[in-house]
Coordinates of C-alpha atoms in Angstrom, one line a residue:
X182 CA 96.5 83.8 83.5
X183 CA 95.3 80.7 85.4
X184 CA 96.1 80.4 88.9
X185 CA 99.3 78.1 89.7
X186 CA 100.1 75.4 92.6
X187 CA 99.8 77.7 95.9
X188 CA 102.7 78.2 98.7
X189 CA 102.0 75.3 101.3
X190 CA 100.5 76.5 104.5
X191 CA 103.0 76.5 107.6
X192 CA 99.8 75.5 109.5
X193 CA 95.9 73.9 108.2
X194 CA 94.2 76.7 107.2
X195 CA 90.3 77.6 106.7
X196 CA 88.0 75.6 104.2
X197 CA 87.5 79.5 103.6
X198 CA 91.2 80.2 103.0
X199 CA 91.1 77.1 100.7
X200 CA 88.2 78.1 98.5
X201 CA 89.2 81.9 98.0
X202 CA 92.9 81.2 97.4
X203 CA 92.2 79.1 94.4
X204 CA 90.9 82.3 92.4
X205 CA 94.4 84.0 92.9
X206 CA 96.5 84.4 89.5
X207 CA 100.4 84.3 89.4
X208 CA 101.5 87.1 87.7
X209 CA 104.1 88.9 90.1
X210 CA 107.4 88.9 89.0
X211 CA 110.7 90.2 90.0
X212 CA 110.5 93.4 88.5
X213 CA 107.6 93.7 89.1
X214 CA 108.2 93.3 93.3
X215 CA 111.3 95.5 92.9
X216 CA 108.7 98.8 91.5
X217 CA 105.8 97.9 93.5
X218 CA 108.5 98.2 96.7
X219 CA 110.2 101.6 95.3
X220 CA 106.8 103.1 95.3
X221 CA 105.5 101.6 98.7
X222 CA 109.0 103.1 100.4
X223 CA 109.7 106.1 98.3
X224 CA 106.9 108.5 99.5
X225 CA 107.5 112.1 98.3
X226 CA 104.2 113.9 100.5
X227 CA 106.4 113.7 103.2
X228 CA 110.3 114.7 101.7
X229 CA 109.0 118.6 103.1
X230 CA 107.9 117.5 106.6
X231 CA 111.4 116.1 107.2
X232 CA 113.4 118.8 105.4
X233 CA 111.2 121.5 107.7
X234 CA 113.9 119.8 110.9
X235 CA 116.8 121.7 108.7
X236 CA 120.1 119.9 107.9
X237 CA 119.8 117.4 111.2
X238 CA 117.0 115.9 109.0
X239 CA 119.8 114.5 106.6
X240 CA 121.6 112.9 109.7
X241 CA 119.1 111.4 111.1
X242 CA 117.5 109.9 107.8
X243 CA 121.3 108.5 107.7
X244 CA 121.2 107.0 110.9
X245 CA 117.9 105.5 110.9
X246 CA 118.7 104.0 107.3
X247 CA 122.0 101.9 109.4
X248 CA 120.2 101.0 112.7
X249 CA 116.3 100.8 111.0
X250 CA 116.1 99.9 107.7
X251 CA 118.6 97.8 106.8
X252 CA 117.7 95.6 109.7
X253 CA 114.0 95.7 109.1
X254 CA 115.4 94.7 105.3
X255 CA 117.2 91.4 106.9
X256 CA 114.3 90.3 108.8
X257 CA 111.2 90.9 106.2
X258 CA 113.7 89.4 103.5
X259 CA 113.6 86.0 105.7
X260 CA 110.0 85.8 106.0
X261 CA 108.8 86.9 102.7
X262 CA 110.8 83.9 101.5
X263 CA 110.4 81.6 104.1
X264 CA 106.4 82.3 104.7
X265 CA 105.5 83.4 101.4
X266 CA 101.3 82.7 101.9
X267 CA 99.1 85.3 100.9
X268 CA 98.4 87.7 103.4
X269 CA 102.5 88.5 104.1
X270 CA 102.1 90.6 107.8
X271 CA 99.1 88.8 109.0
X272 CA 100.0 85.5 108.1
X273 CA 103.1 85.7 110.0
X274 CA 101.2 88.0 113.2
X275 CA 98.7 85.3 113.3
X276 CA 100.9 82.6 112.9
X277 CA 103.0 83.9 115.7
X278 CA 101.4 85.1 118.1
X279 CA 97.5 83.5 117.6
X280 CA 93.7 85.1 115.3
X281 CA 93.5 88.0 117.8
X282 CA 96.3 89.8 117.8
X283 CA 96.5 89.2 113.6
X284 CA 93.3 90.6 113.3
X285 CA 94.2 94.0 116.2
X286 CA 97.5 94.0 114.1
X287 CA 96.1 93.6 110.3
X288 CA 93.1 96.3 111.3
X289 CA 96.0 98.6 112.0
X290 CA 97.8 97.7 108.8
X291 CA 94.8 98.4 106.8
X292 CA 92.7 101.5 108.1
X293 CA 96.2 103.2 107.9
X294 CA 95.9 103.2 104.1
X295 CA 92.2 104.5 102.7
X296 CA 93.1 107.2 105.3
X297 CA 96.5 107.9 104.6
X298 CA 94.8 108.2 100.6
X299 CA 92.0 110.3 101.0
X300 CA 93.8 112.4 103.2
X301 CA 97.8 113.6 103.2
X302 CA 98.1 112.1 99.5
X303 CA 95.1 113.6 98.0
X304 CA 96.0 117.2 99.5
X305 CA 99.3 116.4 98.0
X306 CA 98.3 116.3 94.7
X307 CA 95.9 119.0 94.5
X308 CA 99.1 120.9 96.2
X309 CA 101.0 119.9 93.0
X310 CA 98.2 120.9 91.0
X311 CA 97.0 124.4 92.5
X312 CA 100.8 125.6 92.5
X313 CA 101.9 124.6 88.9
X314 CA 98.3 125.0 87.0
X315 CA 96.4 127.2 89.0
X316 CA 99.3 129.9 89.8
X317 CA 99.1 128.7 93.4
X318 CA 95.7 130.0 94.1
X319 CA 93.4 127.4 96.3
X320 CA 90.6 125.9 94.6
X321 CA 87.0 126.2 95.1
X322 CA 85.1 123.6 97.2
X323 CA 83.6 122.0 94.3
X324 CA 86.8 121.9 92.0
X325 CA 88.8 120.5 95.1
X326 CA 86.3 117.5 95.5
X327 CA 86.3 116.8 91.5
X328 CA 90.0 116.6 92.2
X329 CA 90.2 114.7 95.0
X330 CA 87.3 112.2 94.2
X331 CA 88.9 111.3 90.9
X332 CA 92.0 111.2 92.4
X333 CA 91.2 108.5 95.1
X334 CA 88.6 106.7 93.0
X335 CA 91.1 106.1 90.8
X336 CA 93.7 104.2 92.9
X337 CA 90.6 102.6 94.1
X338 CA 89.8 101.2 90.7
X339 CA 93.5 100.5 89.8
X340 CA 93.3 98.1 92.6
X341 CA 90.4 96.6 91.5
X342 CA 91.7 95.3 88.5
X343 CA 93.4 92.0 87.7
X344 CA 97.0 92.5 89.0
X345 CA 98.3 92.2 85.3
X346 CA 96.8 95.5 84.7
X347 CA 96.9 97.1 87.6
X348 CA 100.9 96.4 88.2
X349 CA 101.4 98.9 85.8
X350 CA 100.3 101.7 88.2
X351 CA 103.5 101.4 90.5
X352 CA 105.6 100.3 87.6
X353 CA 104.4 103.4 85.9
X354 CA 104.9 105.3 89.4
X355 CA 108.7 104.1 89.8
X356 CA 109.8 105.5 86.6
X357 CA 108.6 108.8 87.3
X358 CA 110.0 108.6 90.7
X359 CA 113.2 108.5 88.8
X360 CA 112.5 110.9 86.3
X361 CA 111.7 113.6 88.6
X362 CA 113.9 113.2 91.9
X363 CA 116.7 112.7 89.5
X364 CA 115.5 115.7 87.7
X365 CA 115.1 117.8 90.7
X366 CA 118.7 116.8 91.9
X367 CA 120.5 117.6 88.5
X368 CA 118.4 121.5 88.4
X369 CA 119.6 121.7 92.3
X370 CA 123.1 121.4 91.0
X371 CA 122.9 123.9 88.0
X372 CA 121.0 126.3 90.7
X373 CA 123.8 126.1 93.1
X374 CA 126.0 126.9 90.0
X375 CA 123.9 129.9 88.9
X376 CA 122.5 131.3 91.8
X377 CA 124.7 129.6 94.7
X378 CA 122.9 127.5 97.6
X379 CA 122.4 127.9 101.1
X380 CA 125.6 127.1 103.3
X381 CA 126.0 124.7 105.8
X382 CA 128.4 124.5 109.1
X383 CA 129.3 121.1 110.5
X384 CA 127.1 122.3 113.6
X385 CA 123.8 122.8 111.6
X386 CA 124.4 118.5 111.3
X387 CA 124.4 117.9 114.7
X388 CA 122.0 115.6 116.3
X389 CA 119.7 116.0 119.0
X390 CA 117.1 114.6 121.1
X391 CA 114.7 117.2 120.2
X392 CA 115.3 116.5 116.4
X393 CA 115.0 112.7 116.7
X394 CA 111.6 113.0 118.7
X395 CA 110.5 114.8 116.0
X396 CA 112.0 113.3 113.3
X397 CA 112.1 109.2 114.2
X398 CA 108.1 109.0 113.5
X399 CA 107.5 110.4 110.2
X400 CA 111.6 108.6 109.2
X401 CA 110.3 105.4 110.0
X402 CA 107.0 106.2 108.6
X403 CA 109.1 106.4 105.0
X404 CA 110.9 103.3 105.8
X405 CA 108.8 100.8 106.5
X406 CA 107.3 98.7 103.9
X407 CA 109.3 95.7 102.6
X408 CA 106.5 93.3 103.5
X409 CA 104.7 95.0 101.2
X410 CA 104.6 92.6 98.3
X411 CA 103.9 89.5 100.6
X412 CA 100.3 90.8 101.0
X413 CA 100.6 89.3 97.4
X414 CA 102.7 86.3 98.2
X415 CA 100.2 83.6 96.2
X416 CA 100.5 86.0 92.8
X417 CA 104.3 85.6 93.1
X418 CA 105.5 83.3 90.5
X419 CA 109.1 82.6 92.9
X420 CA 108.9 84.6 95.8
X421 CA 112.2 82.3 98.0
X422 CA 114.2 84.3 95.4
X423 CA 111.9 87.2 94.0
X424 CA 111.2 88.5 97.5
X425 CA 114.9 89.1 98.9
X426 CA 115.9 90.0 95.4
X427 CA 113.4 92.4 94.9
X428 CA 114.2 94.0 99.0
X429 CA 117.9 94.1 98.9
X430 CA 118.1 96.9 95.7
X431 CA 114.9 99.0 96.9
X432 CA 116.1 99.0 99.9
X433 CA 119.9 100.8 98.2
X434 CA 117.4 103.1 95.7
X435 CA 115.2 104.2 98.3
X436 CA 118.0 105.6 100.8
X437 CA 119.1 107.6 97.8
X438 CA 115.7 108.7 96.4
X439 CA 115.4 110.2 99.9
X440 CA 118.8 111.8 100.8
X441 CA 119.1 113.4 97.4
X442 CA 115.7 115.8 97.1
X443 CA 116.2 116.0 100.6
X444 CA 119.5 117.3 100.8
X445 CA 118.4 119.4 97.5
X446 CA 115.7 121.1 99.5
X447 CA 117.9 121.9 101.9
X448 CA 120.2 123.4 100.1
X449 CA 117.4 125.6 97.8
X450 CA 115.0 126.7 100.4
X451 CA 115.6 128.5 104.0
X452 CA 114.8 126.5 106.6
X453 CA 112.1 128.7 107.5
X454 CA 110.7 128.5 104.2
X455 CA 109.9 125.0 104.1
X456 CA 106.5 123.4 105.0
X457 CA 105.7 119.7 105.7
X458 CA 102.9 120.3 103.3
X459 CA 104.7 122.5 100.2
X460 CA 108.5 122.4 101.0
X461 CA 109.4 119.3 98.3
X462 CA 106.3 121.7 95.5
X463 CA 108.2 125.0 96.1
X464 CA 111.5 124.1 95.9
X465 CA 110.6 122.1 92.2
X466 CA 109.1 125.6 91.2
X467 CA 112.2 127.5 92.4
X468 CA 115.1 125.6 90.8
X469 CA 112.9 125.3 87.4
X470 CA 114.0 128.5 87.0
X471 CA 117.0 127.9 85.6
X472 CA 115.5 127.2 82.3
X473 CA 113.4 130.1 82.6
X474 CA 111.7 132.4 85.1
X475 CA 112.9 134.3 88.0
X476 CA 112.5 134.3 91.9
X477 CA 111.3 137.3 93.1
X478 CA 113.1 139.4 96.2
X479 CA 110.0 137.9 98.8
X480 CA 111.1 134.1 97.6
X481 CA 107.9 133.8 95.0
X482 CA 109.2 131.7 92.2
X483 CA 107.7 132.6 88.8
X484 CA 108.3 130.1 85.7
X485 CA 108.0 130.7 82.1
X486 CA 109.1 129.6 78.4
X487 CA 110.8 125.9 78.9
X488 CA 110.8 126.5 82.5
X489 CA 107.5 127.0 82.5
X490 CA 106.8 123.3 80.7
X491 CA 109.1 121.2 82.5
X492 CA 107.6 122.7 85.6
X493 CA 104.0 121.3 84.2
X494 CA 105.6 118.1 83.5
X495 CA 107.1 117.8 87.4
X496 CA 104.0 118.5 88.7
X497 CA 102.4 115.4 86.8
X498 CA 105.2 113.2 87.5
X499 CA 104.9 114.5 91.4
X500 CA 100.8 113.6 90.9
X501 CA 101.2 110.5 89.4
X502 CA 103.9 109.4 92.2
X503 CA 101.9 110.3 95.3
X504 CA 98.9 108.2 93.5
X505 CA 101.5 105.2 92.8
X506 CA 102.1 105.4 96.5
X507 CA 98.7 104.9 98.0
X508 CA 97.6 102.6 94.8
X509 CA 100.3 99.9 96.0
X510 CA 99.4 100.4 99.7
X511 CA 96.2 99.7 99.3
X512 CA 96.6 96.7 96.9
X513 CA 98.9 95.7 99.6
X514 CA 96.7 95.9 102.8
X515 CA 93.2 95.2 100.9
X516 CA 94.6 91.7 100.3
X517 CA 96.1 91.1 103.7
X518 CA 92.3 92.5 105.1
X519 CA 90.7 89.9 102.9
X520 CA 92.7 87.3 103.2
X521 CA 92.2 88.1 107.7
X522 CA 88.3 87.7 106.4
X523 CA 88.9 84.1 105.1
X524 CA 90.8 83.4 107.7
X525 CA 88.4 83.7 110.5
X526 CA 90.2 87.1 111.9
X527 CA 87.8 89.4 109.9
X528 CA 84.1 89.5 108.4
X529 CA 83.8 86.7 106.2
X530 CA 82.0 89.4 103.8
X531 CA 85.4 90.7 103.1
X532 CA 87.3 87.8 102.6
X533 CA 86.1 87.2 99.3
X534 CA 88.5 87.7 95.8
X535 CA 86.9 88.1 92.8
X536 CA 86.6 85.2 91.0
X537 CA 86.6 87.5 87.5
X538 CA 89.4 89.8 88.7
X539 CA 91.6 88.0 91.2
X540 CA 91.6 90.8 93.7
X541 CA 89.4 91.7 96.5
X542 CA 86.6 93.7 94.9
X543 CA 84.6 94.0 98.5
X544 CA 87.7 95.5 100.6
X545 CA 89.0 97.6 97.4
X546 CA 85.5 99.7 97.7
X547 CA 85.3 99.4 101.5
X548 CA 88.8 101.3 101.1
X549 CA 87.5 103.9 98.8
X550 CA 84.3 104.5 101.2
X551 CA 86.7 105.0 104.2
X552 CA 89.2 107.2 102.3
X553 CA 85.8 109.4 100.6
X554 CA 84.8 109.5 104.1
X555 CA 88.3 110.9 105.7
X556 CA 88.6 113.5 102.8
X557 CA 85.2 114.9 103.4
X558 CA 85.3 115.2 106.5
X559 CA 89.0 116.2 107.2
X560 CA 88.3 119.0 104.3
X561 CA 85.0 120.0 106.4
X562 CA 86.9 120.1 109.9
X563 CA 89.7 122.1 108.5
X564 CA 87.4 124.8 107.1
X565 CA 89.3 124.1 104.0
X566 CA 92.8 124.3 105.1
X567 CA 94.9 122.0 103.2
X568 CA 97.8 122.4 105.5
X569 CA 95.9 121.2 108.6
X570 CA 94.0 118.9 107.1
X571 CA 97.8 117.4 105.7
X572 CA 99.6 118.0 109.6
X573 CA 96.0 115.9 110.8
X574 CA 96.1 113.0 108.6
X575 CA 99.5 112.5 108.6
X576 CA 99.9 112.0 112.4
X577 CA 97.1 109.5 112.5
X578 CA 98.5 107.3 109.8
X579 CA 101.8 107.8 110.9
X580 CA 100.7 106.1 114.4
X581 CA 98.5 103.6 113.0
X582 CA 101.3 102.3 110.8
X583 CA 104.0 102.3 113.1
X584 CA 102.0 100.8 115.8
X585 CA 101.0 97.4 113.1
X586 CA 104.8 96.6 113.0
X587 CA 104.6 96.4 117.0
X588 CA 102.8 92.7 115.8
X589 CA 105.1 92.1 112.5
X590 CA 108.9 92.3 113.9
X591 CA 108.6 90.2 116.9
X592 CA 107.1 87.1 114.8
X593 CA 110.5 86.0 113.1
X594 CA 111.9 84.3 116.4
X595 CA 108.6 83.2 117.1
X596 CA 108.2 82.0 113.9
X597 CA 111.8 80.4 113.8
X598 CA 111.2 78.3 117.0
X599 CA 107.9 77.2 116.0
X600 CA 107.9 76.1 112.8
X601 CA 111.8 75.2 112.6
X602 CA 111.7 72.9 109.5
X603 CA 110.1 75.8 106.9
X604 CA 112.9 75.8 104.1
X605 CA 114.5 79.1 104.8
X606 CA 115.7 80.5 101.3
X607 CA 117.7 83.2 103.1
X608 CA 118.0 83.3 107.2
X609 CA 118.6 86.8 108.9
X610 CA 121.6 87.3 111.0
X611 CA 120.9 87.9 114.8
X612 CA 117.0 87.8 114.3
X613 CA 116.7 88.0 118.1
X614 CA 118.8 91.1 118.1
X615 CA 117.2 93.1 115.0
X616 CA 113.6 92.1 116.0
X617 CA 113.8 93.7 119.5
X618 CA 115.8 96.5 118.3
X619 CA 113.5 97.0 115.8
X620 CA 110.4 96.8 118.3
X621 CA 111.8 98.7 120.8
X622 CA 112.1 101.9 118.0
X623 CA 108.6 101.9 116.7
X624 CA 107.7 101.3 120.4
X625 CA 110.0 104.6 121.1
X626 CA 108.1 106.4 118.0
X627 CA 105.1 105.1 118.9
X628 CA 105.0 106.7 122.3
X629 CA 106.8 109.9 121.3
X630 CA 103.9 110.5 118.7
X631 CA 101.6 110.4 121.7
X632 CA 103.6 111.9 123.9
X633 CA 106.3 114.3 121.8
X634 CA 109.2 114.4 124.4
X635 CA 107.9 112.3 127.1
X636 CA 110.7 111.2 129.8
X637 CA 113.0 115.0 129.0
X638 CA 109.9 117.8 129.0
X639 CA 106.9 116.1 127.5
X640 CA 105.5 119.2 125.5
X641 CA 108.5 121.4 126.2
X642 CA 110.6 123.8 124.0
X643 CA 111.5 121.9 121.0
X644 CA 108.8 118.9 121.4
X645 CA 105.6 120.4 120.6
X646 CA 104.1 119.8 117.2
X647 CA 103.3 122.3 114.9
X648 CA 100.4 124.6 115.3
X649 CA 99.9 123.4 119.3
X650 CA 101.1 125.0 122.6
X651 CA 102.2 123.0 126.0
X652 CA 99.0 124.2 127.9
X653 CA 97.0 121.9 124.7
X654 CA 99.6 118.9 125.3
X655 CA 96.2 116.7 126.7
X656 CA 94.0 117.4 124.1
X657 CA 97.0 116.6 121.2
X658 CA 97.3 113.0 123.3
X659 CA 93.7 112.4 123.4
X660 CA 93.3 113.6 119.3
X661 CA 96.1 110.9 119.0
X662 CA 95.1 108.1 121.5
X663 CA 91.1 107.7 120.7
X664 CA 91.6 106.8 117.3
X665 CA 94.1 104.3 118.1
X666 CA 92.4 102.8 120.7
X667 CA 89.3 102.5 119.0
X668 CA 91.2 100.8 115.7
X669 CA 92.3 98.7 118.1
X670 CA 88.7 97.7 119.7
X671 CA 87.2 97.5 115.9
X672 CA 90.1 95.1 115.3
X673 CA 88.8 93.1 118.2
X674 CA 85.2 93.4 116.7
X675 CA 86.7 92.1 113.6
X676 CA 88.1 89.2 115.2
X677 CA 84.7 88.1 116.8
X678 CA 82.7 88.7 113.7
X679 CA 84.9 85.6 112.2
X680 CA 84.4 82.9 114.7
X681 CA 82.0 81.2 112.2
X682 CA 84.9 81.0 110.0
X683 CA 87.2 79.4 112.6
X684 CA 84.6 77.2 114.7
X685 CA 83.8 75.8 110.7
X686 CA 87.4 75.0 110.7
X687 CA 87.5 73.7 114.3
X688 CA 89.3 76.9 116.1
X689 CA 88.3 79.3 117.9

């Protein structure tokens, strides 16, 4: 499909900008936003990390869904729709607050993804894999690269093609998120009929501070993601209606998506029984055995006959969903990185779409270089061990996600005062209001993913992260603080590397 009239600029862009956005193709449609939305929110690698916090988990998800992500859906909603530019979060970063801080801000956005692919997401998968195919032994070194490579390569390549084909990845990845959390939650319920469930007092609900330390990072971590399709927002064929359209109904799926398995778990597994890195895995394999199999008196779940089949069939669904998840990510943020390139905030190098595929070729492999690099070397650091190398990666792309939308939420007032005649399709209620409280919470889970329990007993009883002690709380910081510090200074680098781009278009 030929490219179509492109979203006016809210300011004069690049001769750059101008050149490169002329290859883009409109072929992003409602739909087509709502899926590629359900599979950037709904992440199942991390359902077992937040059932692990026991049945406070559940509040908290609730809570954060009122006072986080609804509000985060009101303000993304009116800047999707009323800045609409290719680029989504670092068009409006840059526009708001000026090149440098869009190109610290976008650098964030981005590196979060190849790692967050090669690392948590890839040991997810071979999770699924090792546990229904390979009767839960580990695999060999060799076997587990095969795996992995193919696995991120890929996404890589899905990315790579024209977005008319490669749409069909998160399409394909929103169907089976349906098909097997809805499956999951209908085998809970025949369990619990069968076999009975794990019981619940009114106290085990409670919230604490402890529990939303804990908890807040990797919540928000699930529940961020509405700009998402704005990355895109020159392929949308209508994105004033599309974009809020699309927002508003993933942002009702996805709280249930979440709650459901969640609470499932919950109610399958012992507490103590559930891992950040296996808990959503074991508890599929447990309650397949309702259609046949057994559990065995130490908890080992053994499936066979149809049990045995729809248990295969999960653990492809699981595979493909994980792989749905970093393939929209990193369509996402390899646009916004390219389109920081032709900007002036980034290599020009990078800012280049392919003129044969629409997408940008140079940043899609970059991505798959970074995340082959992470796996590697994670797996190599780890001695193998997929549950550290998991707990790793997921704290570092935890951080470096939540720390991007430090630059995304605070542009809508900024955005609103200074460009105050952009037709605004739909206008957020209180956008002073729900962009600081929105800031100050990723600025809260920002520091307490630093710091876990800073300002009560920083370290203490209750704040420490798994597998560390209090007397290693300086090393956890500076395991947590150098990378984002240096993201940050390679952002800067970025930035410098463009000034040909701007000086050509008269900034600087």
């Amino acid at each position: 499909m030929t490219a179509g009239p492109l979203a006016p600029d809210p300011v004069d862009t690049t001769a750059a900008a101008q050149a490169e956005r002329r290859k883009l193709r409109k072929h992003f449609g409602r739909f087509d936003i709502l899926f590629f939305l359900l599979c950037t929110i709904v992440g199942v690698d991390t359902i077992g990390a937040v059932a692990a916090r026991g049945a406070e988990a559940f509040t908290w998800l609730i809570v954060l869904a009122v006072v986080f992500f609804v509000p985060s859906a009101l303000l993304i909603a009116e800047l999707g729709a009323a800045f609409p530019d290719e680029g989504g979060p670092y068009i409006w970063t840059s526009r708001a607050f000026g090149r440098l801080a869009g190109a610290v801000n976008n650098f964030l956005y981005w590196i979060t993804n190849p790692v967050w692919l090669g690392g948590t997401l890839a040991v997810s998968a071979v999770t699924a894999y090792t546990t229904f195919f390979n009767a839960g032994k580990d695999l060999s070194a060799p076997a587990f690269y095969a795996f992995t490579l193919v696995f991120v390569w890929v996404g890589v390549l899905a990315a790579i093609l024209s977005f008319d084909i490669g749409k069909w990845i998160p399409t394909i990845g929103a169907w089976s998120r349906f098909l097997l959390l809805g499956l999951f939650t209908v085998t809970v319920v025949v369990y619990g009929v069968r076999h009975g469930l794990h019981g619940f007092g009114m106290s085990d609900f409670s919230p604490s501070y402890a529990g939303f330390v804990a908890l807040v990072p990797v919540l928000m971590f699930n529940y961020v993601g509405f700009e998402l399709p704005n990355t895109a927002g020159d392929e949308m064929t209508d994105p004033q209606k599309d974009v809020p359209y699309g927002i508003f109904r993933s942002a009702v799926l996805s709280v249930l998506l979440y709650a459901l398995p969640i609470l499932g778990i919950l109610l399958v597994l012992p507490v103590k029984a559930i891992t950040g890195l296996g808990g959503f895995v074991d508890a599929l394999r447990q309650v397949f055995t309702v259609y046949g199999g057994h559990v065995a008196a130490d908890g080992t779940a053994t499936l066979s006959g149809a049990g045995s089949v729809l248990g295969d069939l999960a653990a492809i669904m699981f595979i493909l969903t994980v792989l749905s998840s970093g393939v929209t990510w990193i369509m996402g943020s390899d646009r916004a990185l390219a389109v920081s390139g032709y900007d002036g905030a980034a290599p020009r190098f990078l800012g280049v779409i392919s003129s044969r595929f629409g997408t940008p070729v140079r940043v899609n492999v970059l991505s798959g270089l970074v995340s082959t690099a992470v796996l590697v070397l994670a797996h190599e650091l780890t001695n193998g061990s997929a549950a550290k190398l998991f707990g790793a990666v997921l704290g570092l792309a935890v951080s470096t996600t939540l720390v991007s939308y430090l630059g995304i939420f605070p542009a809508l007032p900024v955005l609103r005062r200074k460009y105050p005649d952009t037709p605004r399709p739909y206008r957020s209620p209180l956008p002073r209001l729900v962009s600081a409280v929105l800031t100050l919470l990723i600025l809260f889970a920002s520091v307490q993913l630093v710091a876990p329990g800073l300002g009560d007993h920083w370290f203490g009883a209750g704040y420490a992260p798994d597998g560390w002690s209090h007397a290693e709380r300086w090393q956890y910081l500076l395991t947590e603080l150098v990378p984002l510090i240096g993201f940050m200074l390679l952002g800067v680098v970025f930035w410098a590397s463009g000034r040909p781009t701007r000086q050509a278009a008269g900034d600087r």
